[in-house]
Each structure stands twice: as structure tokens, then as C-alpha cells.
GROMACS .gro file of C-alpha atoms in nm:
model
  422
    1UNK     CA    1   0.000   0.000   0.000
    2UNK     CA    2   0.261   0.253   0.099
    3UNK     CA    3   0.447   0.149  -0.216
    4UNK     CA    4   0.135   0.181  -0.434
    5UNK     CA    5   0.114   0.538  -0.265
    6UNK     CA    6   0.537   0.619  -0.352
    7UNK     CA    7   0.418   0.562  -0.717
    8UNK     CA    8   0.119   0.722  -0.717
    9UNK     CA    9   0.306   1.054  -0.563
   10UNK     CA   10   0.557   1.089  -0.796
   11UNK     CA   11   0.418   0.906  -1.145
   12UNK     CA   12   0.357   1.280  -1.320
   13UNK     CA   13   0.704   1.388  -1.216
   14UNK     CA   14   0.858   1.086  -1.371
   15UNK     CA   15   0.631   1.123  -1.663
   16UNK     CA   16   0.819   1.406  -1.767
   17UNK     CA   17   1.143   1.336  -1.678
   18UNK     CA   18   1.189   1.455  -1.295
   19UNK     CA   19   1.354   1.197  -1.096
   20UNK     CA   20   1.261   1.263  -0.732
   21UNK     CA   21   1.432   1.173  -0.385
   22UNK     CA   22   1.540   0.839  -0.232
   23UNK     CA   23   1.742   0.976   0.075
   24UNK     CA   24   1.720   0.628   0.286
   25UNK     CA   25   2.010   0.572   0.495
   26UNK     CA   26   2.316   0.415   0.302
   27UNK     CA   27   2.495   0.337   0.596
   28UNK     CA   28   2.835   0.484   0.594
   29UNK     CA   29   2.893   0.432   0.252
   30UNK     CA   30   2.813   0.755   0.225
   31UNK     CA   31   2.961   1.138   0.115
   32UNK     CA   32   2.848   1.286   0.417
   33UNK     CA   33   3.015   0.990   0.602
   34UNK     CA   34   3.363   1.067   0.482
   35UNK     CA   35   3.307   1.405   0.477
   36UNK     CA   36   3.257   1.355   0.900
   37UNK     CA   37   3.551   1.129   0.877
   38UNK     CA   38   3.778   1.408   0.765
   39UNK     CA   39   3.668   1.697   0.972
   40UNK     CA   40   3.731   1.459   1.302
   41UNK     CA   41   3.715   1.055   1.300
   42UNK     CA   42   3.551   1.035   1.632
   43UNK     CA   43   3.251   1.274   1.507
   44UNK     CA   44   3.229   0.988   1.227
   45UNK     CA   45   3.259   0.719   1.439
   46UNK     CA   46   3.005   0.762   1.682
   47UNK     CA   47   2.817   0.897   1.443
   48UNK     CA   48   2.820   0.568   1.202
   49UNK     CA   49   2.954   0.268   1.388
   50UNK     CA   50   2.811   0.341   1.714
   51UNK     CA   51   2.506   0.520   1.592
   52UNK     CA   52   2.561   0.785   1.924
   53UNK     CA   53   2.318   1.039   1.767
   54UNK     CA   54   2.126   1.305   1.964
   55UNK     CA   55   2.006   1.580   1.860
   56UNK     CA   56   2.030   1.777   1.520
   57UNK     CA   57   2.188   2.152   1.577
   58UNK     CA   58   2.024   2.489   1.431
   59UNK     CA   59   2.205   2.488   1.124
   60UNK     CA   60   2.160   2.144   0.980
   61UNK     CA   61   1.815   2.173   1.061
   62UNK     CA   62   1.755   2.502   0.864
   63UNK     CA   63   1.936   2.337   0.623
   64UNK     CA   64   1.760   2.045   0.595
   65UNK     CA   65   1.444   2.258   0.572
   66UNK     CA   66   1.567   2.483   0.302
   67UNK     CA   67   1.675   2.208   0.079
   68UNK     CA   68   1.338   2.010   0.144
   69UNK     CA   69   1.157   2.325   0.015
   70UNK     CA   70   1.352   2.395  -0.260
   71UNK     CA   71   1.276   1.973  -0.360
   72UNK     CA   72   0.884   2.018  -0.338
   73UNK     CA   73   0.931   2.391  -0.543
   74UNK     CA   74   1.150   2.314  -0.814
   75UNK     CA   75   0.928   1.984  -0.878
   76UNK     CA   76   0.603   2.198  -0.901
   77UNK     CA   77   0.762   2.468  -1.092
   78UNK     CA   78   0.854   2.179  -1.324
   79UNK     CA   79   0.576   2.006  -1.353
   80UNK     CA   80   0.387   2.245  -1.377
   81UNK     CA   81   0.602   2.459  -1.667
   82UNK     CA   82   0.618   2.778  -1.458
   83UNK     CA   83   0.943   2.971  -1.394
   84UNK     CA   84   0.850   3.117  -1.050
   85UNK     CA   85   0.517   3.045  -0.879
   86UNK     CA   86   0.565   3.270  -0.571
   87UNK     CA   87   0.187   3.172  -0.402
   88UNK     CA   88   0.249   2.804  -0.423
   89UNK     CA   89   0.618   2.870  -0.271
   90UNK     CA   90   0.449   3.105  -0.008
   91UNK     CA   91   0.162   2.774   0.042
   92UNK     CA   92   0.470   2.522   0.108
   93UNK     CA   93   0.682   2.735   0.310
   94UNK     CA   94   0.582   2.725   0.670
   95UNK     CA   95   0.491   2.332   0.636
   96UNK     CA   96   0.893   2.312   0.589
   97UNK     CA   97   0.986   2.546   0.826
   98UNK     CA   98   0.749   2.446   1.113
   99UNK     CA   99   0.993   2.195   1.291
  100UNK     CA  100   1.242   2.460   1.320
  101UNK     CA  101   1.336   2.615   1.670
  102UNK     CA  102   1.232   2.919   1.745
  103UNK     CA  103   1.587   3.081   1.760
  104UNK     CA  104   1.633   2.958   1.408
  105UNK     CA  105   1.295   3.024   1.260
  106UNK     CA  106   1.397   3.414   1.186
  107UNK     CA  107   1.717   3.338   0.986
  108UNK     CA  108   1.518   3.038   0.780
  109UNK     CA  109   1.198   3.275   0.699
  110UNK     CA  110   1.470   3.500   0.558
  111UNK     CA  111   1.678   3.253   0.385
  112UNK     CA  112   1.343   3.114   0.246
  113UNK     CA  113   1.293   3.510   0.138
  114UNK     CA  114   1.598   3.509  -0.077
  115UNK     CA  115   1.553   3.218  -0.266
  116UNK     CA  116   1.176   3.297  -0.342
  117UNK     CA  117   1.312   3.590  -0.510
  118UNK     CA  118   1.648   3.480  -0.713
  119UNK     CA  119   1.543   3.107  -0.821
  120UNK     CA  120   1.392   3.055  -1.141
  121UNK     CA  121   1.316   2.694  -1.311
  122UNK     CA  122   1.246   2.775  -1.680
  123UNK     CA  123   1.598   2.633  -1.804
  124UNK     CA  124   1.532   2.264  -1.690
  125UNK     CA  125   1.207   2.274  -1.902
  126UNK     CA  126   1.203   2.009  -2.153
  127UNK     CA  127   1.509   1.844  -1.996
  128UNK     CA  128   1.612   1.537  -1.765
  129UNK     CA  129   1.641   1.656  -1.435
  130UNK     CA  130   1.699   1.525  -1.083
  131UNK     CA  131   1.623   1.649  -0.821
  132UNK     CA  132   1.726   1.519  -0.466
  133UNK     CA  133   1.835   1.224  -0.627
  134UNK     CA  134   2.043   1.002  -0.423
  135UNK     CA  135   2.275   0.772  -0.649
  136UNK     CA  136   2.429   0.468  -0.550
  137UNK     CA  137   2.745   0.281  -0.739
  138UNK     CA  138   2.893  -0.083  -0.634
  139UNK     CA  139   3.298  -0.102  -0.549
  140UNK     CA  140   3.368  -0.158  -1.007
  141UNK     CA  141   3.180   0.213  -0.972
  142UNK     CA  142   2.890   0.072  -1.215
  143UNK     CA  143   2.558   0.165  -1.069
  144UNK     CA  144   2.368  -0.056  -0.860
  145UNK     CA  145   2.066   0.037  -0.599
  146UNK     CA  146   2.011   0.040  -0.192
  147UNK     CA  147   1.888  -0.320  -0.197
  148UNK     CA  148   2.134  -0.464  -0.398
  149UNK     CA  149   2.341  -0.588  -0.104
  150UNK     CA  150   2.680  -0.388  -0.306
  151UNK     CA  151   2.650  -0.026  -0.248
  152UNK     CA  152   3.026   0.103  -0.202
  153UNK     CA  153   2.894   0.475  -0.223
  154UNK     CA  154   2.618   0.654  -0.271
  155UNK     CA  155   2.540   1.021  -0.272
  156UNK     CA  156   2.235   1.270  -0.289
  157UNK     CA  157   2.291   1.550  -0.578
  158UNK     CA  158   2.086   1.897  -0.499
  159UNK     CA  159   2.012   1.914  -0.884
  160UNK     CA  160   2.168   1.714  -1.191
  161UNK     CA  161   2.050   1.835  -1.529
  162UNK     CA  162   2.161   1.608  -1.884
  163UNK     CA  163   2.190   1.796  -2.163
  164UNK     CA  164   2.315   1.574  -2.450
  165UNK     CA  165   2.670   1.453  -2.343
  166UNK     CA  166   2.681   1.758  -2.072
  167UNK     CA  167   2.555   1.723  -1.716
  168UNK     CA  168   2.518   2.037  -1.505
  169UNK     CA  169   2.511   1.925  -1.116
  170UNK     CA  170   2.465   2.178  -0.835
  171UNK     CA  171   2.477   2.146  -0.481
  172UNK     CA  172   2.277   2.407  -0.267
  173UNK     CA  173   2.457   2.576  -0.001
  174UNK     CA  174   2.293   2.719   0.327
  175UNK     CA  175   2.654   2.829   0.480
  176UNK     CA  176   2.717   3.144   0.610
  177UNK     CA  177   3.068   3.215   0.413
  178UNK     CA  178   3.121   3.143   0.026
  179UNK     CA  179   3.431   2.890  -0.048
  180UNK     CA  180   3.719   3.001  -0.222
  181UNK     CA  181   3.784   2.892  -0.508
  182UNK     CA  182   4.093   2.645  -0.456
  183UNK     CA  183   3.884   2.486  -0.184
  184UNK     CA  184   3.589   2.414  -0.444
  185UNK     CA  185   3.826   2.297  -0.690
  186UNK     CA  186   3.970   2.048  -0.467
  187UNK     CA  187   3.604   1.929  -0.329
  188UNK     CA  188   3.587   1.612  -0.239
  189UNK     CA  189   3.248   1.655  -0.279
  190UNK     CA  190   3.259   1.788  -0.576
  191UNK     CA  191   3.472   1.456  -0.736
  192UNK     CA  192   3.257   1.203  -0.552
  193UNK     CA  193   2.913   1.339  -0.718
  194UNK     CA  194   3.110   1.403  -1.015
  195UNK     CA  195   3.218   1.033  -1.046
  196UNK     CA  196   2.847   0.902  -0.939
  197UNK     CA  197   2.726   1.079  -1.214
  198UNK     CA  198   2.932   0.947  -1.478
  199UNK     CA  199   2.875   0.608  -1.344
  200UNK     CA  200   2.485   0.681  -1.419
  201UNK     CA  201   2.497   0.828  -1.728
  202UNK     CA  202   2.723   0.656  -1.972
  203UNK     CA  203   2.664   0.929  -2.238
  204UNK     CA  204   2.767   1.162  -2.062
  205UNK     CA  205   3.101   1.326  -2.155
  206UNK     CA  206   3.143   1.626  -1.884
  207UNK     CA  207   2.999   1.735  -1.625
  208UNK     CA  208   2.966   2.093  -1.503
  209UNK     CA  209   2.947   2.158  -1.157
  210UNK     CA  210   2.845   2.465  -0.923
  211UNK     CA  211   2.757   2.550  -0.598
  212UNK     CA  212   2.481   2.756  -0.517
  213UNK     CA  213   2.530   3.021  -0.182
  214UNK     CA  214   2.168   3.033  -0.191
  215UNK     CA  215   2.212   3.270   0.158
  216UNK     CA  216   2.364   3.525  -0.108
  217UNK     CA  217   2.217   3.444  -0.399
  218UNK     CA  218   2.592   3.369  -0.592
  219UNK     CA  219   2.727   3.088  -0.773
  220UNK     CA  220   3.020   2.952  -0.827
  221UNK     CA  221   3.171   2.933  -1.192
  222UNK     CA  222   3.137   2.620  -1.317
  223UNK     CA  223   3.369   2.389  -1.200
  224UNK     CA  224   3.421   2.122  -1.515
  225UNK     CA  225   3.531   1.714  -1.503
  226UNK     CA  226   3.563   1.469  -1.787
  227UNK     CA  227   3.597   1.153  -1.815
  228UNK     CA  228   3.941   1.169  -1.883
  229UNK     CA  229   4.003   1.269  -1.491
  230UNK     CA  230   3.769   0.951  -1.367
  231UNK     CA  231   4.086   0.761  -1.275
  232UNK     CA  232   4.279   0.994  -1.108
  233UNK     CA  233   3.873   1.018  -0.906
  234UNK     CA  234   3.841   0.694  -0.868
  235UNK     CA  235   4.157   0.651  -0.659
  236UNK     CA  236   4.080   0.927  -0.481
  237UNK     CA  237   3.753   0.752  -0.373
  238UNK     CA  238   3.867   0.416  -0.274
  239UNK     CA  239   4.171   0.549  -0.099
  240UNK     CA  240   3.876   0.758   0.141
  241UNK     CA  241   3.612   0.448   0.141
  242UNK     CA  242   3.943   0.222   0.279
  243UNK     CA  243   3.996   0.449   0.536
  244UNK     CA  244   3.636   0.502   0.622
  245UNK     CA  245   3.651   0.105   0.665
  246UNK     CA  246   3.979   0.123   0.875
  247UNK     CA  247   3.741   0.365   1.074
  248UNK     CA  248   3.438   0.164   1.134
  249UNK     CA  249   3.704  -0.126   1.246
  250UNK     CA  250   3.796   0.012   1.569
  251UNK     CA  251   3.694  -0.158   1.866
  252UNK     CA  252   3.792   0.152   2.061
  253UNK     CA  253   3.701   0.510   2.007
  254UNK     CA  254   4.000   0.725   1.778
  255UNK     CA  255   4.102   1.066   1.901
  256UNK     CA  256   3.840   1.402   1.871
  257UNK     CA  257   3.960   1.655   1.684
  258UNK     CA  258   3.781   1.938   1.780
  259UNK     CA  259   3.701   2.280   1.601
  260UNK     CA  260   3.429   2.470   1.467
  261UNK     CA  261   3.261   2.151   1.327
  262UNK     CA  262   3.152   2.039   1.626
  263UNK     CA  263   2.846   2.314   1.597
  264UNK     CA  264   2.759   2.012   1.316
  265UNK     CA  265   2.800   1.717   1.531
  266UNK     CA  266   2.463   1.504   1.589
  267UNK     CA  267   2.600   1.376   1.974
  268UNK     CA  268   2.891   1.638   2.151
  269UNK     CA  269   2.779   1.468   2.474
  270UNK     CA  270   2.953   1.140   2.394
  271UNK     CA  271   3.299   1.354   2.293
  272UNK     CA  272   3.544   1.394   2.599
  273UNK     CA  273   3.724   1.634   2.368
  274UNK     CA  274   3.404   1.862   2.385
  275UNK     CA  275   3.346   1.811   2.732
  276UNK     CA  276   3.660   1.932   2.852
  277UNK     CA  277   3.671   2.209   2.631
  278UNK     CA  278   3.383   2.376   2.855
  279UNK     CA  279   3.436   2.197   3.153
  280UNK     CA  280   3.032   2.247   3.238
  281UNK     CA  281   2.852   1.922   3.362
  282UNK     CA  282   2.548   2.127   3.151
  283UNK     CA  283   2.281   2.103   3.392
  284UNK     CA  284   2.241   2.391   3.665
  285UNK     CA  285   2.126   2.323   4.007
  286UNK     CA  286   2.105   2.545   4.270
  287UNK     CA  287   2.406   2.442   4.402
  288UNK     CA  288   2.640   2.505   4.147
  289UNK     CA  289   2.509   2.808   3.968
  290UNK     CA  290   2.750   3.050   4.168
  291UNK     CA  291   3.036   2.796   4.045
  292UNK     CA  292   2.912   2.808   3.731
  293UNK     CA  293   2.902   3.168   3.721
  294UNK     CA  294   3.235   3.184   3.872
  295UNK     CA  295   3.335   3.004   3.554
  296UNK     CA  296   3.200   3.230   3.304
  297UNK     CA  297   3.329   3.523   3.414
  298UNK     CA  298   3.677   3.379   3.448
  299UNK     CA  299   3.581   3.244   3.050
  300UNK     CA  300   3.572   3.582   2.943
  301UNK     CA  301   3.864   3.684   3.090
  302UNK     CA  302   4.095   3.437   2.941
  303UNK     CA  303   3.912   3.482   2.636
  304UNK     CA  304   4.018   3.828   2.634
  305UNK     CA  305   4.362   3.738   2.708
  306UNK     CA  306   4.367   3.449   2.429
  307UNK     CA  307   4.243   3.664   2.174
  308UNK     CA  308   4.497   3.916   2.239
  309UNK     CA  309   4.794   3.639   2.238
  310UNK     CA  310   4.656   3.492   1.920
  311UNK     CA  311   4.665   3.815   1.714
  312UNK     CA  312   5.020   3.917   1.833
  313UNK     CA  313   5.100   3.548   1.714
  314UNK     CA  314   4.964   3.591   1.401
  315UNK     CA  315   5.170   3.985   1.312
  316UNK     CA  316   5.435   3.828   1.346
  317UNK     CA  317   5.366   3.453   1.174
  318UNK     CA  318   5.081   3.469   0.962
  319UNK     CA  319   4.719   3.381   0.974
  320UNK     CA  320   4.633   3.059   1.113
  321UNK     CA  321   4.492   2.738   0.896
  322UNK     CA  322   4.247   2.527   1.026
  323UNK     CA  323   4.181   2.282   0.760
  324UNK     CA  324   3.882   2.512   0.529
  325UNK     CA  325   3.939   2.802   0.772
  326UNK     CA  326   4.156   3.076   0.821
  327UNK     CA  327   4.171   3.310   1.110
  328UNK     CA  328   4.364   3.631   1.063
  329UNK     CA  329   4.373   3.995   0.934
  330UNK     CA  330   4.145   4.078   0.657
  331UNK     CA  331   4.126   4.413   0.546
  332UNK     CA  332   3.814   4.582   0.442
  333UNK     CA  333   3.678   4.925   0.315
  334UNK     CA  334   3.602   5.160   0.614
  335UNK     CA  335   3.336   5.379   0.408
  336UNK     CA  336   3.142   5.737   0.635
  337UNK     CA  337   2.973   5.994   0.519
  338UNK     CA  338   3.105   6.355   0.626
  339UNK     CA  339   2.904   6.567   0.452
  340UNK     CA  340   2.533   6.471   0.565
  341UNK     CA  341   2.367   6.710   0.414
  342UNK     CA  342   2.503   6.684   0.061
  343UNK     CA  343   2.426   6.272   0.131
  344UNK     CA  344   2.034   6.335   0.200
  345UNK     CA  345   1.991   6.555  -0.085
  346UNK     CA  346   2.146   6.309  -0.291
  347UNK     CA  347   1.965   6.058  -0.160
  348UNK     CA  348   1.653   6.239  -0.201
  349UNK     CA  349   1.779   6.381  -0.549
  350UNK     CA  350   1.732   5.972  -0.685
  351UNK     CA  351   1.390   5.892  -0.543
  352UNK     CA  352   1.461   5.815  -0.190
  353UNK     CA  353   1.194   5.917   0.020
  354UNK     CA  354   1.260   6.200   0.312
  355UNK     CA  355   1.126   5.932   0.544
  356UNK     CA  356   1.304   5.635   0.445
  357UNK     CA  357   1.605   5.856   0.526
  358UNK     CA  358   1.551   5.937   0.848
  359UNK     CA  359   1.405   5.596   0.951
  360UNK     CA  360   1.756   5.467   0.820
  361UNK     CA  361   1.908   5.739   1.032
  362UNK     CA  362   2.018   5.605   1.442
  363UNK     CA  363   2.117   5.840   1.695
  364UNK     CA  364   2.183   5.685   2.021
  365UNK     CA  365   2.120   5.910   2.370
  366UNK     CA  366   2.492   5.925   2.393
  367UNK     CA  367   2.520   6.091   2.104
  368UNK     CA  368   2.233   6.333   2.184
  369UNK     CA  369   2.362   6.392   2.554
  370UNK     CA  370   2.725   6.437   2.440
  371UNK     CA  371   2.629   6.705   2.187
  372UNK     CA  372   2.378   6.886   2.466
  373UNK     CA  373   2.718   6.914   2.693
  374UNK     CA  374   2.955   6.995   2.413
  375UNK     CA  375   2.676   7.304   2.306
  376UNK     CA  376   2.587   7.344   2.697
  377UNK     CA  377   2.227   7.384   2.608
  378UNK     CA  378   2.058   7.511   2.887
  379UNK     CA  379   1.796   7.304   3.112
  380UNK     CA  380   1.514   7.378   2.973
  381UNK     CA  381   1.641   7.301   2.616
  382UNK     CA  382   1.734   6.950   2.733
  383UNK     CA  383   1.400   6.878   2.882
  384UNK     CA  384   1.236   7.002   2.569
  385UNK     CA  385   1.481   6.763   2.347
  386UNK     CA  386   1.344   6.474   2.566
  387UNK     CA  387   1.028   6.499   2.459
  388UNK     CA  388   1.147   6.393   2.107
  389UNK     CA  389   1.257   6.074   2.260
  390UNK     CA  390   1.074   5.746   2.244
  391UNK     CA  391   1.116   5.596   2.594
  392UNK     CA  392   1.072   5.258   2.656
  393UNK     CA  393   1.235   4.985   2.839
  394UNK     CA  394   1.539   4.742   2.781
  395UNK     CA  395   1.707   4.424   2.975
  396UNK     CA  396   2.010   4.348   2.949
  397UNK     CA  397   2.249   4.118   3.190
  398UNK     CA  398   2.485   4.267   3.394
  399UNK     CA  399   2.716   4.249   3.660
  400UNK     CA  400   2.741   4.518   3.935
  401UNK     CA  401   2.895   4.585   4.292
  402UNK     CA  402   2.633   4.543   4.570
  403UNK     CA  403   2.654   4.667   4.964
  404UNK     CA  404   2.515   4.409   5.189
  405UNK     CA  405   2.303   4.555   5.430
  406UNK     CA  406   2.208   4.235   5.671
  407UNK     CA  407   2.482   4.130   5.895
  408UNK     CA  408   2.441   3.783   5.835
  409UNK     CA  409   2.573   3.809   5.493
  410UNK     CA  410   2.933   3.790   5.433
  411UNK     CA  411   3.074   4.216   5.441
  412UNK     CA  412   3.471   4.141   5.345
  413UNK     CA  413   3.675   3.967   5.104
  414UNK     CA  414   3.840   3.757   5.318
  415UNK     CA  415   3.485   3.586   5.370
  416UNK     CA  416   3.456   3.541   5.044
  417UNK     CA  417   3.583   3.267   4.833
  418UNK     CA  418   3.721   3.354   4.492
  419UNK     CA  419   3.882   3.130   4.234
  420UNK     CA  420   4.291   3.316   4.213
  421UNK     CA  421   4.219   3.407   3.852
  422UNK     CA  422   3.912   3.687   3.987
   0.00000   0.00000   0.00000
């Protein structure tokens, strides 16, 4: 019945040549799999031998939700010949984004936002197209399926488009930085999809592939592979599966390698590494919120301290690599306006509205109060400029000296204990 349903679903989108998702779990034969594996081999571990998974962070789950809409549009769009079909897109949207956190739900609404506006589907009209298609190959790289008992990768493609003996692949990215341009040549991501491709589609000669910073509506330039380069892939592939295998071997759990990745890691709990690098047991009790506090406030401190080391490091040395990241220097245009005036009736002069001016115009109170003292305008003037204001109220968290009052409470240092580094 549910397989009679499966067919029913997607039997028009097949009917004119949309291939539609199959995102099963392959196991650790997998992209994603070695992709984990590379960025730390306990992350992968857990993650795929021991099957330690908790819970999925913000940012795969916006993700996740982003690329899931962008499935169920581009197949309508499709199907249905148009280029854009913003009310359907606007119908579909919060079903997607529903699951989300709250926290999240602001930055996915406006993600959503962007790619409403700068995706269009009209090109892949009258042409074979996958979308969400995940594609398996056995270990001679000829294709094969989930069930087949042989699957010695597999890997789900965004969008793959055949055009004659061309096949344009793209990969959606939800990231918050664009690659560079080395870094996307030397994908592995980028090689493995490649080479699943090619196993797919015997006619096909090339293929062309981009990815899509769909958070700033850019794409890379094409980035192109033949079939002359499949060996030099291939190798490339078995050398990672073999390791991958090595991997899943272990009896014992390999060494964390801990960095920024770990925001992407489905179980932190289960990572010593992680642990110790906040030292928190992560649940707050009465009695050991003051330690706790005690903690953070010495955190900052260091962190102060650690920033400040790293930079003088890094004058002297060089920026710092961290595998796809680099933390140093980068210079940037520093770009004010001095003549205001001139600015507005510029502004104004190509069809800017007075008000949309000013309501892009902030002055803060300290900026107001230090002009009032530097122009020593009188009492009365002040009071009158404070009815201009818009009072309301704000919370923030703070920390400030108190006096104790009652006797019981402790009234000198020495009473007190502090950890050495307060």
C-alpha cells in the first residue's frame, strides 16, 4: 500500500522526466560519512559505527528545511512549466519550516525570502532533471541500488541536469561564508558526485558543476570534469572508502579533533574532547550556579587574554589554517559619510523618500547627551529635546557591585571565596 502510494506521488514527475528523492540511509557508505571522517574521525565514528546520535543543531536543521523546500518547489515549478510560482512557494513554506526552533525560525523565513526571489526553473524545461536524487554505485563504480546488497557509495545531488553529453550538477549551499575557489576545486564533494554521475549516465562526456550560496544568492563558476580525470577520481575515492573502513574497524574510540565543526555534530555529549573544552557538567542546580558563574566570568577573561595572544601570534607569523578556515587579518573598506547634508539631498535627489532617510538614520542618547554638553544647552532646552525621545524599556544582563546591608551576609573579602584568577 505505501508502495502503491510512492508511485502514485511521484508518477507525473517521472512522466516528464523529474527523478525525485530516495534519501534512505546508506549506511556509511556515504559522502556525508567521509566528509565527518575528515573533519574529526571520532565525530564519524560515533556517528556511524556506534550510531551515538542526539540531537540535530540549528544549522543542519535550517538546512535540511531549506533544501526540502527547494525539492517540493522546483518539482512543481517543473511540472507544472512555470518559472516562479511565488503563491504556491508562499503555500509550502511554513509546512517546511514548522519543525524549526524558534531561535532559528527568523534566519530560515529569511533565507526562504531570498531564494523565493532569485530562483527561477524555466531552463530545466524540456530536460532530464533530478532532483534530490540520491545515487548509488557498487565497489567496479557501475551503478547498482540500496537493496542490492553492493553499495560502495552513494550520494544525494541537490540538482543534476543532462543535456546531450553535458551534465550540469549543483549542490545548494545554506553556509554562512562562500568557499574560495581552490577549496571548491579540490572538493571532495565535488569529485565524488562528479564520479556518481558518470557512473549513471554513460553518455555523458562532462559534467559541469556549481555550488549555489543560496544565503547570497551567488554561484560559483562552473567547476568542469571529464571523463578523462575519472581515474585519477576513482583513486581518490577508494583510498577515502578504505579508510572510512579502517574507521568503522575500531573496537575503541580514535582521538576528537575538535574545532568549529563540532556546531555540526549530531552527539557532543559522547565527545570527551568537547566536554573538557567547557568543563560544564550542563545542567544547573542550585548548588552550582555561583560555580558556574564563577566560571563564566573567568571564561571571558581568558578569552580576552587568548584573543589578544593569538593576534600578536599571528603579526608576526601569519594567519592561522584550520583545515577550510583561516583566522587572521582581513582588510576591508572603512566607508562614512562627512558631509550629511550633501548625502540626503542626494539621496533624495534619486527617489529616496525624506522618510526612508531618516528611519535609516540612528542616533543613540549618547550621542544626543554628548552634543547637549559639548553646546551646553541650557535646562530647559534639554527637557524640551526629551520629549522627542521614544522611551521605553530594555534588559540586558549585567554584573554590578552590591553593599550588603544584613549582617548575616558575608561584608569582606576575606569571607569570600574567589577562584585566584578573579
Amino acid at each position: 500500500y505505501i508502495q502503491l502510494l510512492i508511485q502514485i506521488r511521484y508518477l507525473p514527475l517521472r512522466a516528464i522526466g523529474v527523478t525525485v528523492a530516495d534519501n534512505s540511509n546508506a549506511g556509511y557508505a556515504r559522502y556525508s560519512a567521509v566528509n565527518a571522517k575528515n573533519q574529526c574521525r571520532r565525530w564519524a565514528w560515533q556517528t556511524y559505527r556506534e550510531t551515538m546520535i542526539g540531537f540535530k543543531n540549528h544549522y543542519a536543521k535550517v538546512g535540511i528545511a531549506i533544501h526540502n523546500l527547494l525539492q517540493e518547489y522546483g518539482e512543481y515549478c517543473i511540472k507544472e512549466r512555470q518559472s516562479t510560482d511565488f503563491a504556491f512557494f508562499d503555500s509550502i513554506k511554513n509546512a517546511h519550516l514548522a519543525g524549526l526552533p524558534e531561535d532559528a525560525m527568523s534566519d530560515a523565513r529569511a533565507l526562504a525570502e531570498r531564494i523565493k526571489n532569485n530562483t527561477m526553473w524555466d531552463e530545466y524545461f524540456d530536460r532530464e532533471v533530478y532532483i534530490e536524487r540520491r545515487f548509488y554505485i557498487d565497489n567496479e563504480f557501475n551503478p547498482t541500488d540500496k537493496d542490492s546488497g553492493n553499495v560502495f557509495l552513494s550520494g544525494a545531488i541537490d540538482l543534476v541536469c543532462i543535456d546531450g553529453n553535458t551534465a550540469y550538477a549543483e549542490d545548494y549551499k545554506t553556509v554562512r561564508t562562500i568557499y574560495s575557489q581552490k577549496y571548491m576545486q579540490e572538493s571532495l564533494q565535488r569529485k565524488f558526485y562528479s564520479a556518481l554521475i558518470f557512473a549513471h549516465f554513460p553518455e555523458v562526456e562532462e559534467v559541469s558543476f556549481v555550488f549555489n550560496f543560496c544565503r547570497y544568492n551567488y554561484k560559483s563558476e562552473p567547476i568542469t570534469m571529464t571523463r578523462d580525470d575519472l581515474d585519477a577520481a576513482h583513486e581518490i575515492i577508494r583510498g577515502e572508502l578504505a579508510d572510512m573502513n579502517t574507521l568503522m574497524e575500531e573496537e575503541e574510540a580514535p582521538e576528537a579533533s575538535p574545532g568549529s565543526h563540532c556546531i555540526l555534530c549530531d552527539a557532543p555529549g559522547n565527545c570527551p574532547a568537547y566536554k573538557n573544552a567547557f568543563n560544564i557538567d550542563g545542567e544547573i542546580t542550585k548548588e552550582n550556579a555561583l560555580d558556574l558563574y564563577r566560571q563564566y566570568r573567568i571564561g571571558q577573561f581568558k578569552l580576552g587574554i587568548l584573543e589578544n595572544m593569538l593576534k600578536g601570534w599571528i603579526e608576526v607569523n601569519g594567519p592561522i589554517i584550520n583545515k577550510d578556515e583561516q583566522y587572521g587579518p582581513k582588510e576591508s573598506d572603512d566607508i562614512k559619510y562627512k558631509d550629511i547634508p550633501k548625502l540626503f539631498q542626494s539621496l533624495e535627489f534619486y527617489g529616496i523618500p525624506r522618510g526612508a532617510i531618516y528611519d535609516a538614520v540612528s542616533v543613540s542618547k549618547t550621542n544626543v547627551d554628548k552634543l547637549l554638553t559639548k553646546f551646553k544647552v541650557s535646562k530647559e532646552g534639554r527637557a524640551e529635546i526629551r520629549k522627542l525621545a521614544r522611551v521605553g524599556k530594555k534588559t540586558r544582563f549585567v554584573a554590578e557591585k552590591v553593599k550588603y546591608v544584613d549582617e548575616a551576609q558575608p561584608s569582606t573579602d576575606e569571607e569570600m571565596e574567589f577562584d585566584p584568577y578573579l
